[in-house]
Coordinates of C-alpha atoms in Angstrom, one line a residue:
X30 CA -117.0 120.6 273.5
X31 CA -120.6 121.3 273.5
X32 CA -122.7 124.3 273.8
X33 CA -124.0 123.2 276.8
X34 CA -120.5 122.7 278.5
X35 CA -119.2 125.9 277.6
X36 CA -122.1 128.2 279.0
X37 CA -121.8 126.0 281.8
X38 CA -118.4 127.0 282.3
X39 CA -119.2 130.6 281.2
X40 CA -122.0 131.1 284.3
X41 CA -119.2 129.7 286.6
X42 CA -116.7 132.0 285.3
X43 CA -119.1 134.8 285.5
X44 CA -120.0 134.0 289.1
X45 CA -116.6 133.6 290.3
X46 CA -116.1 137.3 288.3
X47 CA -118.5 138.8 291.0
X48 CA -116.4 139.0 294.2
X49 CA -114.9 141.6 296.2
X50 CA -110.8 142.8 295.6
X51 CA -107.9 143.2 297.4
X52 CA -106.6 146.2 296.3
X53 CA -102.7 146.7 294.8
X54 CA -99.8 146.8 297.3
X55 CA -97.6 150.0 297.2
X56 CA -94.6 149.6 294.4
X57 CA -92.5 151.0 297.2
X58 CA -91.4 149.4 300.4
X59 CA -89.3 150.6 303.1
X60 CA -87.4 149.5 306.0
X61 CA -89.1 149.2 309.2
X62 CA -91.6 151.3 308.8
X63 CA -89.4 154.1 307.8
X64 CA -89.1 156.0 304.5
X65 CA -85.3 154.7 304.0
X66 CA -83.2 151.5 302.7
X67 CA -86.4 151.1 299.6
X68 CA -87.3 149.0 297.1
X69 CA -89.7 149.4 293.8
X70 CA -91.2 147.5 291.7
X71 CA -94.0 147.4 289.1
X72 CA -97.5 146.2 289.7
X73 CA -96.6 143.0 288.0
X74 CA -93.5 142.5 290.0
X75 CA -91.0 142.3 287.5
X76 CA -89.1 144.5 285.6
X77 CA -87.7 143.1 282.1
X78 CA -84.5 142.1 283.6
X79 CA -85.9 140.9 286.6
X80 CA -83.8 142.7 288.8
X81 CA -84.6 144.4 292.0
X82 CA -84.7 148.1 292.1
X83 CA -83.4 150.0 295.3
X84 CA -83.1 153.4 296.4
X85 CA -81.8 155.4 299.6
X86 CA -85.2 157.2 300.5
X87 CA -88.5 157.8 299.1
X88 CA -90.9 160.4 299.9
X89 CA -94.6 161.3 299.8
X90 CA -95.0 165.0 298.5
X91 CA -98.8 166.7 299.3
X92 CA -98.5 169.6 297.6
X93 CA -96.1 171.6 294.8
X94 CA -94.7 173.5 297.4
X95 CA -93.3 170.2 299.1
X96 CA -91.9 168.9 295.7
X97 CA -90.1 172.2 295.0
X98 CA -88.4 171.7 298.5
X99 CA -87.5 168.0 297.8
X100 CA -85.9 168.5 294.5
X101 CA -84.2 171.6 295.7
X102 CA -82.6 169.6 298.3
X103 CA -81.9 167.0 296.5
X104 CA -79.9 169.0 293.5
X105 CA -78.3 170.7 296.3
X106 CA -76.6 167.6 297.2
X107 CA -76.5 166.1 293.8
X108 CA -78.5 163.5 294.3
X109 CA -80.3 161.1 291.8
X110 CA -84.1 161.0 291.7
X111 CA -86.9 159.0 289.8
X112 CA -90.6 159.4 289.8
X113 CA -93.1 156.6 291.2
X114 CA -96.8 156.5 290.6
X115 CA -99.4 155.2 292.6
X116 CA -99.5 151.6 291.2
X117 CA -96.7 151.3 289.1
X118 CA -98.0 150.2 285.7
X119 CA -94.9 150.4 283.3
X120 CA -93.0 147.7 282.6
X121 CA -89.5 148.7 281.7
X122 CA -87.4 150.2 284.4
X123 CA -88.5 154.2 283.9
X124 CA -88.9 153.9 287.7
X125 CA -85.3 152.5 288.4
X126 CA -81.9 154.7 289.9
X127 CA -78.9 153.0 289.0
X128 CA -78.1 150.0 291.0
X129 CA -74.9 150.9 292.3
X130 CA -76.4 154.5 293.7
X131 CA -76.3 154.5 297.3
X132 CA -78.0 157.6 297.6
X133 CA -80.8 158.0 295.3
X134 CA -84.4 159.0 296.1
X135 CA -87.7 158.0 294.8
X136 CA -90.6 160.8 294.8
X137 CA -94.0 159.6 294.5
X138 CA -96.9 161.0 293.4
X139 CA -99.1 158.9 295.3
X140 CA -100.5 162.1 297.5
X141 CA -100.2 164.2 294.4
X142 CA -103.8 163.3 293.9
X143 CA -106.2 166.4 294.0
X144 CA -108.5 168.1 291.4
X145 CA -107.8 171.6 291.5
X146 CA -110.3 173.1 289.5
X147 CA -112.8 172.6 287.0
X148 CA -114.1 175.2 284.2
X149 CA -117.2 174.0 283.2
X150 CA -117.5 177.4 280.7
X151 CA -114.0 176.8 278.9
X152 CA -114.2 172.9 279.4
X153 CA -111.1 171.9 281.3
X154 CA -109.9 170.7 284.2
X155 CA -106.5 171.2 286.2
X156 CA -105.4 168.2 288.4
X157 CA -102.2 167.1 290.3
X158 CA -100.4 164.6 288.2
X159 CA -101.1 161.7 290.6
X160 CA -104.6 161.8 290.1
X161 CA -105.8 158.5 288.5
X162 CA -107.8 158.3 285.2
X163 CA -110.5 156.6 287.2
X164 CA -110.4 159.8 289.5
X165 CA -110.5 162.3 286.5
X166 CA -113.5 160.7 284.7
X167 CA -115.3 160.5 287.4
X168 CA -115.1 164.0 288.9
X169 CA -115.4 165.7 285.0
X170 CA -118.4 163.7 284.6
X171 CA -120.4 165.4 287.4
X172 CA -119.4 168.4 285.7
X173 CA -120.9 167.3 282.4
X174 CA -117.1 166.9 280.7
X175 CA -115.3 164.5 279.6
X176 CA -112.0 163.6 278.0
X177 CA -112.4 162.4 274.7
X178 CA -110.1 159.7 274.3
X179 CA -108.4 158.0 277.3
X180 CA -106.5 154.4 277.8
X181 CA -109.3 151.3 278.5
X182 CA -107.2 150.8 282.1
X183 CA -108.5 153.7 284.7
X184 CA -105.6 152.5 287.3
X185 CA -103.2 155.1 285.6
X186 CA -101.9 158.4 287.0
X187 CA -102.3 161.5 285.0
X188 CA -98.5 161.8 285.2
X189 CA -97.8 158.5 284.4
X190 CA -99.9 158.3 281.2
X191 CA -99.0 161.5 279.8
X192 CA -95.4 160.2 280.5
X193 CA -95.1 157.2 278.8
X194 CA -97.9 158.7 275.8
X195 CA -100.7 156.0 276.8
X196 CA -103.8 156.5 274.2
X197 CA -107.2 155.3 273.7
X198 CA -108.0 154.5 270.0
X199 CA -109.1 157.3 267.5
X200 CA -107.8 158.9 264.4
X201 CA -110.4 161.5 265.1
X202 CA -109.8 165.0 266.1
X203 CA -106.4 165.3 267.7
X204 CA -106.1 161.7 268.3
X205 CA -106.4 159.1 271.2
X206 CA -103.3 160.0 272.9
X207 CA -104.0 162.1 276.5
X208 CA -101.1 164.3 276.3
X209 CA -102.2 165.6 273.2
X210 CA -105.4 167.5 275.2
X211 CA -102.8 169.5 277.4
X212 CA -103.6 172.9 277.5
X213 CA -101.2 173.9 280.6
X214 CA -98.9 172.2 282.4
X215 CA -96.5 173.0 285.4
X216 CA -93.2 170.6 286.1
X217 CA -90.6 171.3 288.7
X218 CA -87.3 170.9 287.7
X219 CA -83.6 171.2 289.4
X220 CA -82.2 174.5 288.7
X221 CA -78.9 176.2 289.6
X222 CA -77.9 177.9 292.9
X223 CA -79.2 181.6 291.8
X224 CA -82.7 180.0 291.3
X225 CA -82.0 178.1 294.7
X226 CA -81.8 174.7 292.9
X227 CA -85.1 174.3 291.9
X228 CA -87.5 176.1 289.2
X229 CA -91.6 175.7 288.6
X230 CA -91.8 176.1 284.7
X231 CA -95.6 176.9 283.5
X232 CA -96.0 175.7 279.8
X233 CA -99.0 176.6 277.6
X234 CA -99.9 175.1 274.8
X235 CA -97.6 176.6 272.0
X236 CA -94.7 176.2 273.8
X237 CA -91.9 174.1 272.2
X238 CA -90.8 172.7 275.7
X239 CA -94.2 171.5 276.2
X240 CA -93.6 169.0 273.0
X241 CA -90.7 167.9 275.1
X242 CA -92.5 167.3 278.6
X243 CA -95.8 165.9 276.7
X244 CA -93.8 162.5 276.7
X245 CA -91.3 162.7 278.9
X246 CA -90.0 159.3 280.5
X247 CA -89.7 161.1 283.7
X248 CA -86.2 162.2 282.7
X249 CA -87.0 166.1 282.8
X250 CA -88.3 166.5 286.8
X251 CA -92.3 166.1 288.3
X252 CA -95.0 167.3 286.6
X253 CA -96.9 169.0 289.4
X254 CA -99.9 170.1 287.9
X255 CA -101.9 169.4 284.5
X256 CA -104.7 171.1 282.8
X257 CA -106.6 168.9 279.8
X258 CA -109.1 170.1 277.4
X259 CA -112.4 168.3 277.8
X260 CA -115.8 168.3 275.8
X261 CA -119.5 168.2 277.1
X262 CA -120.6 164.6 277.8
X263 CA -121.4 162.6 274.7
X264 CA -123.1 159.0 274.3
X265 CA -121.4 156.4 272.1
X266 CA -122.9 153.5 270.5
X267 CA -120.6 150.2 270.1
X268 CA -121.6 146.9 268.7
X269 CA -119.0 144.0 268.4
X270 CA -118.9 142.5 264.9
X271 CA -117.2 138.8 265.1
X272 CA -115.8 138.8 261.3
X273 CA -112.5 135.7 259.9
X274 CA -109.8 137.9 259.4
X275 CA -109.6 137.6 255.7
X276 CA -109.6 140.8 255.5
X277 CA -108.2 142.1 258.3
X278 CA -105.0 143.8 256.3
X279 CA -107.0 145.9 253.9
X280 CA -109.6 147.0 256.8
X281 CA -106.8 148.2 259.1
X282 CA -105.8 151.0 256.8
X283 CA -109.1 152.4 256.6
X284 CA -111.6 151.1 259.1
X285 CA -110.5 154.1 262.0
X286 CA -111.5 156.5 259.3
X287 CA -115.1 155.1 259.2
X288 CA -115.8 155.4 263.1
X289 CA -114.5 157.5 265.6
X290 CA -113.4 154.5 268.4
X291 CA -112.9 152.1 266.1
X292 CA -110.5 149.1 267.4
X293 CA -110.0 145.5 266.7
X294 CA -109.5 142.1 269.1
X295 CA -107.5 139.5 266.7
X296 CA -107.7 136.1 267.7
X297 CA -104.7 134.7 264.6
X298 CA -105.2 131.3 265.6
X299 CA -108.7 131.2 265.2
X300 CA -108.3 133.2 262.2
X301 CA -110.9 135.5 263.6
X302 CA -111.2 139.2 264.3
X303 CA -113.9 141.2 266.8
X304 CA -114.6 144.7 264.9
X305 CA -115.4 147.3 267.0
X306 CA -118.1 149.4 265.3
X307 CA -118.1 152.7 267.8
X308 CA -119.2 156.0 267.1
X309 CA -120.9 159.0 269.2
X310 CA -124.1 159.7 269.2
X311 CA -126.6 162.2 270.7
X312 CA -126.9 161.9 274.1
X313 CA -130.8 161.0 274.1
X314 CA -130.3 158.2 272.3
X315 CA -131.7 155.6 274.3
X316 CA -129.1 153.5 276.3
X317 CA -127.4 153.5 279.9
X318 CA -124.5 151.0 279.2
X319 CA -121.7 150.3 281.5
X320 CA -118.2 149.2 280.4
X321 CA -116.8 146.7 283.1
X322 CA -114.8 144.8 281.2
X323 CA -114.1 141.0 282.5
X324 CA -110.1 141.3 282.2
X325 CA -110.3 144.3 284.5
X326 CA -112.7 143.0 287.3
X327 CA -111.8 141.4 290.6
X328 CA -111.0 137.6 290.1
X329 CA -110.9 135.0 292.6
X330 CA -107.5 133.8 294.0
X331 CA -108.2 130.0 293.5
X332 CA -109.3 130.7 289.7
X333 CA -106.4 132.7 289.2
X334 CA -104.5 129.7 290.6
X335 CA -106.1 127.0 288.8
X336 CA -105.7 128.9 285.5
X337 CA -102.2 129.8 285.8
X338 CA -101.5 126.0 286.8
X339 CA -102.8 124.8 283.5
X340 CA -100.9 127.0 281.8
X341 CA -97.9 126.2 283.5
X342 CA -98.7 122.3 282.8
X343 CA -99.5 122.8 279.4
X344 CA -96.0 124.7 278.7
X345 CA -94.0 122.0 280.2
X346 CA -95.8 119.1 278.1
X347 CA -95.2 121.3 275.2
X348 CA -99.6 120.9 274.5
X349 CA -100.2 123.2 272.3
X350 CA -103.7 121.3 271.8
X351 CA -104.7 122.2 275.4
X352 CA -103.7 125.5 274.7
X353 CA -105.8 125.8 271.8
X354 CA -108.9 124.2 273.1
X355 CA -108.3 126.7 276.3
X356 CA -108.2 129.1 274.2
X357 CA -111.9 128.6 272.4
X358 CA -113.2 128.5 275.9
X359 CA -111.5 131.8 276.8
X360 CA -113.1 133.8 273.8
X361 CA -116.6 132.2 273.8
X362 CA -116.8 133.0 277.4
X363 CA -115.6 136.7 276.5
X364 CA -118.2 136.8 273.6
X365 CA -121.2 134.7 275.5
X366 CA -120.8 137.5 278.4
X367 CA -120.4 140.6 276.1
X368 CA -117.1 141.5 277.2
X369 CA -118.2 142.2 280.4
X370 CA -120.3 145.6 279.6
X371 CA -123.8 146.0 281.7
X372 CA -126.7 147.0 281.2
X373 CA -126.9 146.5 277.3
X374 CA -130.5 145.5 277.4
X375 CA -131.8 143.3 274.1
X376 CA -128.3 143.3 272.3
X377 CA -126.0 145.5 269.7
X378 CA -125.9 148.5 269.6
X379 CA -124.6 149.2 273.3
X380 CA -125.5 152.5 274.1
X381 CA -124.0 154.5 277.1
X382 CA -122.2 158.0 278.0
X383 CA -118.9 158.5 277.1
X384 CA -117.7 158.6 280.9
X385 CA -119.4 155.1 281.6
X386 CA -118.0 153.3 279.2
X387 CA -114.4 154.8 278.0
X388 CA -112.3 153.1 280.6
X389 CA -112.7 150.6 283.5
X390 CA -110.8 148.6 286.5
X391 CA -112.9 147.4 289.1
X392 CA -110.6 145.1 290.5
X393 CA -108.7 148.6 292.2
X394 CA -111.6 148.4 294.6
X395 CA -110.8 147.5 297.8
X396 CA -111.9 144.4 299.5
X397 CA -110.7 141.2 300.8
X398 CA -111.4 137.9 298.6
X399 CA -109.9 138.7 295.2
X400 CA -107.5 140.6 293.3
X401 CA -106.6 142.1 289.8
X402 CA -105.7 139.1 287.5
X403 CA -101.8 140.0 287.3
X404 CA -101.4 140.8 290.9
X405 CA -97.8 139.2 291.8
X406 CA -98.8 138.8 295.4
X407 CA -101.1 135.8 294.1
X408 CA -100.5 133.0 291.9
X409 CA -102.0 134.3 288.9
X410 CA -101.4 135.3 285.4
X411 CA -97.6 136.1 284.5
X412 CA -96.8 137.6 281.3
X413 CA -94.5 139.2 278.9
X414 CA -96.3 142.2 277.0
X415 CA -94.9 143.3 273.2
X416 CA -96.5 146.9 272.2
X417 CA -95.5 148.8 268.9
X418 CA -97.4 150.9 266.7
X419 CA -96.9 150.5 262.8
X420 CA -97.9 153.4 260.5
X421 CA -100.7 152.6 258.2
X422 CA -99.1 152.9 255.2
X423 CA -97.3 149.7 256.5
X424 CA -100.0 147.6 258.7
X425 CA -101.5 145.3 255.7
X426 CA -98.0 143.5 255.1
X427 CA -97.3 142.9 259.1
X428 CA -100.7 141.5 259.4
X429 CA -100.0 139.6 256.1
X430 CA -96.8 138.6 257.6
X431 CA -98.3 137.5 260.5
X432 CA -100.5 135.2 258.8
X433 CA -98.0 133.9 257.1
X434 CA -96.7 132.4 260.4
X435 CA -99.9 131.2 261.6
X436 CA -100.4 129.3 258.2
X437 CA -97.2 127.4 259.2
X438 CA -98.3 126.4 262.4
X439 CA -102.0 127.3 263.2
X440 CA -101.5 126.5 266.8
X441 CA -98.2 128.7 267.3
X442 CA -100.5 131.9 268.5
X443 CA -103.3 130.3 270.5
X444 CA -101.3 131.4 273.6
X445 CA -102.2 135.3 272.7
X446 CA -105.9 134.0 272.5
X447 CA -105.6 133.3 276.5
X448 CA -104.9 136.9 277.2
X449 CA -107.6 138.2 275.3
X450 CA -105.7 138.2 271.5
X451 CA -103.9 141.0 270.2
X452 CA -105.9 144.5 270.7
X453 CA -105.2 146.8 267.6
X454 CA -105.9 150.6 268.4
X455 CA -105.4 153.6 266.4
X456 CA -103.0 156.5 267.2
X457 CA -102.2 160.1 265.0
X458 CA -99.1 162.0 264.4
X459 CA -98.4 164.1 267.8
X460 CA -96.3 167.2 268.2
X461 CA -94.9 165.6 270.8
X462 CA -91.3 164.8 270.0
X463 CA -91.2 161.5 271.5
X464 CA -95.0 160.7 270.1
X465 CA -96.4 159.4 267.6
X466 CA -94.6 160.6 264.2
X467 CA -97.4 159.1 261.8
X468 CA -100.9 158.2 262.2
X469 CA -100.7 154.4 263.1
X470 CA -102.4 151.0 264.8
X471 CA -101.1 150.5 267.7
X472 CA -100.6 146.5 268.5
X473 CA -100.9 145.3 272.1
X474 CA -99.6 141.5 272.1
X475 CA -99.7 139.8 276.1
X476 CA -98.5 136.4 276.4
X477 CA -97.3 133.5 279.4
X478 CA -94.0 134.4 281.0
X479 CA -92.4 131.5 283.0
X480 CA -91.4 132.2 286.6
X481 CA -88.1 130.8 285.5
X482 CA -86.1 133.4 283.6
X483 CA -84.2 129.7 281.9
X484 CA -87.7 128.6 281.0
X485 CA -88.5 128.8 277.1
X486 CA -91.9 129.1 275.9
X487 CA -93.8 126.6 274.2
X488 CA -93.4 128.3 270.1
X489 CA -91.1 131.0 271.5
X490 CA -89.9 131.6 268.0
X491 CA -93.0 132.8 266.7
X492 CA -93.8 135.6 269.2
X493 CA -90.0 136.3 269.0
X494 CA -90.3 136.9 264.9
X495 CA -93.6 138.8 265.3
X496 CA -91.5 141.0 267.9
X497 CA -88.5 141.4 265.4
X498 CA -90.7 141.7 262.1
X499 CA -92.3 144.6 263.9
X500 CA -89.6 146.6 265.2
X501 CA -86.6 145.8 262.3
X502 CA -89.0 145.2 259.5
X503 CA -91.9 147.9 259.6
X504 CA -89.8 150.4 261.5
X505 CA -92.6 149.5 264.6
X506 CA -92.7 152.8 267.4
X507 CA -92.2 151.1 271.4
X508 CA -95.1 152.0 273.6
X509 CA -92.8 153.4 276.2
X510 CA -94.3 152.3 279.3
X511 CA -94.4 148.5 277.9
X512 CA -92.2 146.3 276.2
X513 CA -88.8 144.0 276.4
X514 CA -85.6 145.2 275.9
X515 CA -85.5 144.2 272.2
X516 CA -88.3 146.7 271.6
X517 CA -86.1 149.7 272.4
X518 CA -82.8 148.6 270.7
X519 CA -82.0 151.5 268.1
X520 CA -85.5 152.9 268.3
X521 CA -84.7 156.3 269.8
X522 CA -83.5 156.9 266.1
X523 CA -87.2 156.7 264.6
X524 CA -87.7 160.0 266.5
X525 CA -87.4 162.8 264.2
X526 CA -86.8 165.5 266.8
X527 CA -85.2 163.4 269.3
X528 CA -82.0 166.4 269.0
X529 CA -85.1 168.9 270.6
X530 CA -86.2 166.6 273.0
X531 CA -82.3 166.2 274.7
X532 CA -81.9 169.8 274.0
X533 CA -85.0 170.7 276.7
X534 CA -83.8 167.7 279.2
X535 CA -80.1 169.5 278.9
X536 CA -81.7 172.2 279.9
X537 CA -84.1 171.2 282.5
X538 CA -81.6 169.0 284.3
X539 CA -78.1 169.9 283.4
X540 CA -76.6 167.2 285.4
X541 CA -78.7 164.5 284.8
X542 CA -80.0 164.2 287.9
X543 CA -83.9 162.4 287.0
X544 CA -81.7 160.1 284.4
X545 CA -80.4 156.6 284.9
X546 CA -78.3 154.0 282.9
X547 CA -81.6 152.6 281.7
X548 CA -83.2 155.8 280.3
X549 CA -79.7 157.1 278.8
X550 CA -79.5 153.6 277.2
X551 CA -82.9 153.8 275.8
X552 CA -82.8 157.4 274.6
X553 CA -79.5 156.2 273.0
X554 CA -77.1 158.4 275.1
X555 CA -75.3 155.0 276.5
X556 CA -75.1 151.4 275.2
X557 CA -76.4 148.4 277.2
X558 CA -79.7 147.6 276.3
X559 CA -78.9 144.5 274.6
X560 CA -77.5 142.0 277.8
X561 CA -76.0 139.4 276.4
X562 CA -75.9 136.4 278.5
X563 CA -76.9 132.6 278.9
X564 CA -80.3 132.3 278.2
X565 CA -80.9 136.2 277.3
X566 CA -83.3 135.9 274.3
X567 CA -86.1 134.0 276.3
X568 CA -86.8 136.9 278.1
X569 CA -86.0 139.5 275.2
X570 CA -82.9 140.8 276.5
X571 CA -81.2 140.5 273.6
X572 CA -81.3 139.1 269.9
X573 CA -80.1 135.4 270.3
X574 CA -76.4 134.8 267.9
X575 CA -75.8 132.0 269.5
X576 CA -77.4 128.8 270.6
X577 CA -76.3 129.8 274.7
X578 CA -78.4 132.8 274.2
X579 CA -81.5 130.5 273.8
X580 CA -82.0 127.2 275.8
X581 CA -79.8 124.3 273.7
X582 CA -80.0 121.9 277.1
X583 CA -83.9 121.9 276.5
X584 CA -83.6 122.0 272.7
X585 CA -84.4 125.5 271.7
X586 CA -81.2 126.8 269.2
X587 CA -80.2 129.9 267.5
X588 CA -82.2 130.0 263.9
X589 CA -83.0 132.2 261.4
X590 CA -87.1 133.4 261.3
X591 CA -89.3 131.1 259.2
X592 CA -90.4 133.9 257.2
X593 CA -88.2 136.8 258.0
X594 CA -85.1 135.5 257.6
X595 CA -83.1 138.3 259.0
X596 CA -84.9 137.7 262.7
X597 CA -83.0 135.3 264.9
X598 CA -85.1 133.5 267.1
X599 CA -85.0 130.6 269.9
X600 CA -86.5 127.5 268.0
X601 CA -87.5 124.9 269.3
X602 CA -85.8 121.4 267.6
X603 CA -87.8 119.0 269.7
X604 CA -91.0 120.2 268.5
X605 CA -90.1 119.1 264.5
X606 CA -89.9 121.3 261.8
X607 CA -92.4 122.1 258.9
X608 CA -91.6 120.9 255.7
X609 CA -89.4 123.4 253.6
X610 CA -91.2 123.0 250.3
X611 CA -94.5 123.2 252.2
X612 CA -93.1 126.7 254.2
X613 CA -92.3 128.0 250.3
X614 CA -95.7 126.9 249.0
X615 CA -98.0 128.6 251.4
X616 CA -95.4 131.5 251.7
X617 CA -95.4 132.2 247.9
X618 CA -99.7 131.8 247.9
X619 CA -100.4 134.1 250.3

């Protein structure tokens, strides 16, 4: 495709992005405009096993006092509870009650959305747990303060993002995990009759219990307020540098020490990487850049339908070449439009205030004719996310293994480029019992998911092998708010302080009222994470051990991995196989 045609497509794409948006719907729906007989989903419209999660009732407290009353009444009645957030961005079933529970209660933090106070002198902010990251950034910025590191998507709530360990990218200071900046936290837990069935626990920095609550998965109670340590506002200088990926394995272990906010976006099938050279600079440095990432902008629903339809056709016809051509166009558009950054002047570096560049998400704005690209109410993106963290001492080997896979079939990972490649972010060792155990690199991988759970994906086996390579060969930790079931198999055994977490859990919630079958499975208290049935490997509900776990009627059979022989993946025999000797030659030469 000529540069002229690509530029024209880019301009059309840019114009379509300049539309208004329809806000995400409330994930909780109840019968007849009441708060009873409810269902809950996530913002993507589907949990990993595609079950519908139900609750007898949903409540929407507006104050900590109301939370106390709700928990006290539920504890007295020995009623199971789960916490729901405003937009419900977690992919796993953290918000789900057990399917057989006829009396379960959802506690939404939607209206626990107030900024309590901002302490400019001591550089702290206290917020209710339902406050969004966008609110916090905005209000702190008005006071000349900022969180030093945050996730890139501002639609998360503070309670939700600390509960799942969400983070930005940095190895500097305390690192990029927001929960490590908590200086005080208030959590309401069940209690015995002598304490009126509910208790407010106030945890300060230094409290061992706080290390459990920092990343709690929602099983300890309802966090009502959080106080976070801030910094004076500063500016950042950002340059996106495109390079080939030949040195990525070496650079991954060192780049984060060189630049405070460094990250990578890797396009493995194109063998290129976008290095983010990102450091803080003086506030008097010229520049007023604004981060408005294209993937988080409101997108026209017609465009979303066209993109999804094209990908479904490519999948159904095994059109790998078409996917790769689409991927090249997509990455060119992102580069041509500076990845959505505004006011960049004459080029790099882009300089802007921290509160203007650290996160984005304008598709949350509320008008009518567009939506977030993943909005399940329209025909748009529908995907899996596999997200994991590998220690810096092991990342080189993992990256080189992925490169070996690409060498075997260069077209196999073009699907990742359609979802902006593999985002790689730095995270540091955390005191949180369920936080990061070592200084590490986080890999965010997003890829096509079929609306039909029995329909295999093109090059299904490559992504399954990458998933198993990460978790089982390289000992990766899962992102608690993302991933398919496979990622959590045996994961809890990788956390050295899990016993301390479980002791706090038993102390705070002796009856397990905030637990569910799913969270007990994730925490290693019950079996059942693997759901073994026909086609289960296609959705990451199991690792295949029999052909029936794949789709033998469509040519997908359970086979060993191509380079990681301990992997068991769903391989399409109809696409043909690569000469075994060629594989050996490639594998030994890299």
